Tab-separated table of C-alpha atoms and ligand atoms in Angstrom:
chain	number	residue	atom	x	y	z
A	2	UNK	CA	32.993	-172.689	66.949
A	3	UNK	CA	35.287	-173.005	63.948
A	4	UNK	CA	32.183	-171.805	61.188
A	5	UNK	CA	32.987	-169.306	58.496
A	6	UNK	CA	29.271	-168.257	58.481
A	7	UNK	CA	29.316	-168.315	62.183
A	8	UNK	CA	32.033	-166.064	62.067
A	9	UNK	CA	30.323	-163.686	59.685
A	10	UNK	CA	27.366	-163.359	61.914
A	11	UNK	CA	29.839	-162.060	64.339
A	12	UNK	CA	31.774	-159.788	62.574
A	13	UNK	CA	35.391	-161.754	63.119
A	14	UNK	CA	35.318	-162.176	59.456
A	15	UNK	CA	34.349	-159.455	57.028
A	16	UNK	CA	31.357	-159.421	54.448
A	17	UNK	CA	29.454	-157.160	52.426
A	18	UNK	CA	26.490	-157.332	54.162
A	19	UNK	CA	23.499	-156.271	52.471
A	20	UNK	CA	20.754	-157.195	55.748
A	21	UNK	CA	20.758	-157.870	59.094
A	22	UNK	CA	18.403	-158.634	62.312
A	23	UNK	CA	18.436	-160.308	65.208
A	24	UNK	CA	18.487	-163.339	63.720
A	25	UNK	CA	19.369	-163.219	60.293
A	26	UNK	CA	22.195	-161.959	58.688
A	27	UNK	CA	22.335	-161.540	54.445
A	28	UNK	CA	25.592	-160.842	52.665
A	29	UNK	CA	27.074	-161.163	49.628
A	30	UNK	CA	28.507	-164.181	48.166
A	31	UNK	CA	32.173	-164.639	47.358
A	32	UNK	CA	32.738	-166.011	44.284
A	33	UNK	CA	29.000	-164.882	42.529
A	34	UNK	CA	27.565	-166.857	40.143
A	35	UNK	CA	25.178	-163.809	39.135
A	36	UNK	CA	24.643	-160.227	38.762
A	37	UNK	CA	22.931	-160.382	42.292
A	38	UNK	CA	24.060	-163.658	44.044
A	39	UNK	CA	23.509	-162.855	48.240
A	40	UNK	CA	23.770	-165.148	51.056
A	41	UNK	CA	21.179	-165.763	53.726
A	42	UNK	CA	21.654	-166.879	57.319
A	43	UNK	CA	20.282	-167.813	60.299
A	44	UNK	CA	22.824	-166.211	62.972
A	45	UNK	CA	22.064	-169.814	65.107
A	46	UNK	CA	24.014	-172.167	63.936
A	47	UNK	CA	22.246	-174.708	62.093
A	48	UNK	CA	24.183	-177.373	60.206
A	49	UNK	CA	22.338	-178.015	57.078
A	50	UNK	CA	18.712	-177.646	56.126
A	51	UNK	CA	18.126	-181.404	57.009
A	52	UNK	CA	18.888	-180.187	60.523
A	53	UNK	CA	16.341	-177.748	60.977
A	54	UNK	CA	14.307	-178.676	64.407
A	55	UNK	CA	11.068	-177.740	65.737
A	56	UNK	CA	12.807	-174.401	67.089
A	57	UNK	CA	13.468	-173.196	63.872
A	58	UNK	CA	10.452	-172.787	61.974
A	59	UNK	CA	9.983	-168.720	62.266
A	60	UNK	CA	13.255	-168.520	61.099
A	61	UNK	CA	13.229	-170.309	58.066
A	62	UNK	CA	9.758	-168.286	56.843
A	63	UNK	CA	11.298	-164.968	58.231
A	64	UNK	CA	14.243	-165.953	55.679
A	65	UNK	CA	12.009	-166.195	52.873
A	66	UNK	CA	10.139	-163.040	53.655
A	67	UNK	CA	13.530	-161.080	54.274
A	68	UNK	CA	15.042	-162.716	50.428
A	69	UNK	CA	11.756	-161.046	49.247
A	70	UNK	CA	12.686	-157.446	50.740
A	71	UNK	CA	16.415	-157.922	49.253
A	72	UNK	CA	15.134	-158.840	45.864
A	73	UNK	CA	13.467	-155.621	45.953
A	74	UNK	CA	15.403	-153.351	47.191
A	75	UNK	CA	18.270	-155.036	44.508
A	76	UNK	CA	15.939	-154.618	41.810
A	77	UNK	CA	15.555	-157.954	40.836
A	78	UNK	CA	11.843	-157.029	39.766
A	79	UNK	CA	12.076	-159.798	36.685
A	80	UNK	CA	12.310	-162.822	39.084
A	81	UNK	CA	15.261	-164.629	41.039
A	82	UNK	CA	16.042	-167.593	42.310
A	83	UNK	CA	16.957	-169.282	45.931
A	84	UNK	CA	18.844	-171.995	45.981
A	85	UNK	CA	19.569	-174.414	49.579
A	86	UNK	CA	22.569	-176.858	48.662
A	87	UNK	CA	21.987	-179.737	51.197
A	88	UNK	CA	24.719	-182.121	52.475
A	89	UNK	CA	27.334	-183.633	50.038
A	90	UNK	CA	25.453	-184.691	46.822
A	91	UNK	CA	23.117	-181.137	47.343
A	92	UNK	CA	26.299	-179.850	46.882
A	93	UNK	CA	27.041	-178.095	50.086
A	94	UNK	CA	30.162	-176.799	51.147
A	95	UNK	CA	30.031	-174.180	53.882
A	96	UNK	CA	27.791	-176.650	56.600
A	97	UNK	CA	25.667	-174.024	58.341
A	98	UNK	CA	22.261	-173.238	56.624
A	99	UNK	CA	22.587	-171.329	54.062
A	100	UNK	CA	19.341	-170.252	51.188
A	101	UNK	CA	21.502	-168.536	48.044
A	102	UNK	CA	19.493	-165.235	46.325
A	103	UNK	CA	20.360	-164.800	42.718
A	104	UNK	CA	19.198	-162.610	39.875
A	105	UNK	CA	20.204	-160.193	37.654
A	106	UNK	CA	20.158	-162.867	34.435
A	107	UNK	CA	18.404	-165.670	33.469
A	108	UNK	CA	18.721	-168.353	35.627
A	109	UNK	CA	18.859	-172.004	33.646
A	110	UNK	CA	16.945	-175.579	34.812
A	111	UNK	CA	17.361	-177.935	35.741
A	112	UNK	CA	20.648	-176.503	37.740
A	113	UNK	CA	23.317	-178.853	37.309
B	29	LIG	P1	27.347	-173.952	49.212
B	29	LIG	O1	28.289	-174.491	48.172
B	29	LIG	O2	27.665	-174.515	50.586
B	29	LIG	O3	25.912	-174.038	48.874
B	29	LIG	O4	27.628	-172.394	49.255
B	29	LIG	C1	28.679	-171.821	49.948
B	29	LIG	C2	28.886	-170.458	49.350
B	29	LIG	O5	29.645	-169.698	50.268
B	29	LIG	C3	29.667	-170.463	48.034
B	29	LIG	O6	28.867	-169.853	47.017
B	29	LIG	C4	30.921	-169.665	48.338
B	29	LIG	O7	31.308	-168.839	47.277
B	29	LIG	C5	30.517	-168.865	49.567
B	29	LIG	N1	31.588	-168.574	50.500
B	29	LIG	C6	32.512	-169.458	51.001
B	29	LIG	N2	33.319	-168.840	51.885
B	29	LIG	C7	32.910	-167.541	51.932
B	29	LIG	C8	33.359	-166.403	52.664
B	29	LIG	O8	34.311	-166.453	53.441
B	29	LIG	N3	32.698	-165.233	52.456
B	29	LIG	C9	31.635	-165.136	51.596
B	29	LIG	N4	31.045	-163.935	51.478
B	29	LIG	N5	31.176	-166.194	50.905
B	29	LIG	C10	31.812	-167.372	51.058
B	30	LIG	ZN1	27.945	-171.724	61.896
């Protein structure tokens, strides 16, 4: 499948990857919009977060729980934020799930 995420998961494009499982991969973003700005992905291929099925529940928790573990071990011990850019108007533009960790400043809201 033609997927740049996809293809990170599999190692046919390279990443700075900061965690990985079975079923999760975390690496860091490309163009950072923070001091700590990591991406977090199911391996599966899921399209968008309105496209999560039954299936996918354990995944999406395990996610959260495995942001948690990065924040730490990045020292982001003041807070951070994760961010899920759904569809066109969320302001997706990679379309497999995705959940964005940042820290390392202030974060503002509302985001843009
Ligand atoms: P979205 O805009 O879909 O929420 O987020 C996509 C993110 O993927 C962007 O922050 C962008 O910088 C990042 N990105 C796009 N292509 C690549 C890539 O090839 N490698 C990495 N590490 N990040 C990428
Ligand atoms: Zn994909």
């Amino acid at each position: 499948m033609d997927c740049i995420f996809c293809k990170i998961a599999s190692n046919e494009i390279s990443s700075k990857k900061v965690y990985e499982d079975d079923q999760i991969v975390a690496f860091n973003d490309l163009d950072p919009q923070a001091p700590v700005h990591v991406l977090i992905i199911p391996k599966k291929h899921i399209q968008s977060a309105d496209q999560i099925a039954d299936g996918d529940t354990n995944i999406i928790g395990k996610i959260f729980m495995v942001a948690s573990k990065i924040a730490k071990e990045l020292g982001l011990e003041n807070g951070y934020r994760i961010v899920n850019n759904c569809g066109e108007d969320g302001g997706q533009t990679v379309p497999h799930l995705h959940f964005h960790l940042m820290g390392g400043r202030k974060m503002n809201w509302p985001a843009g």
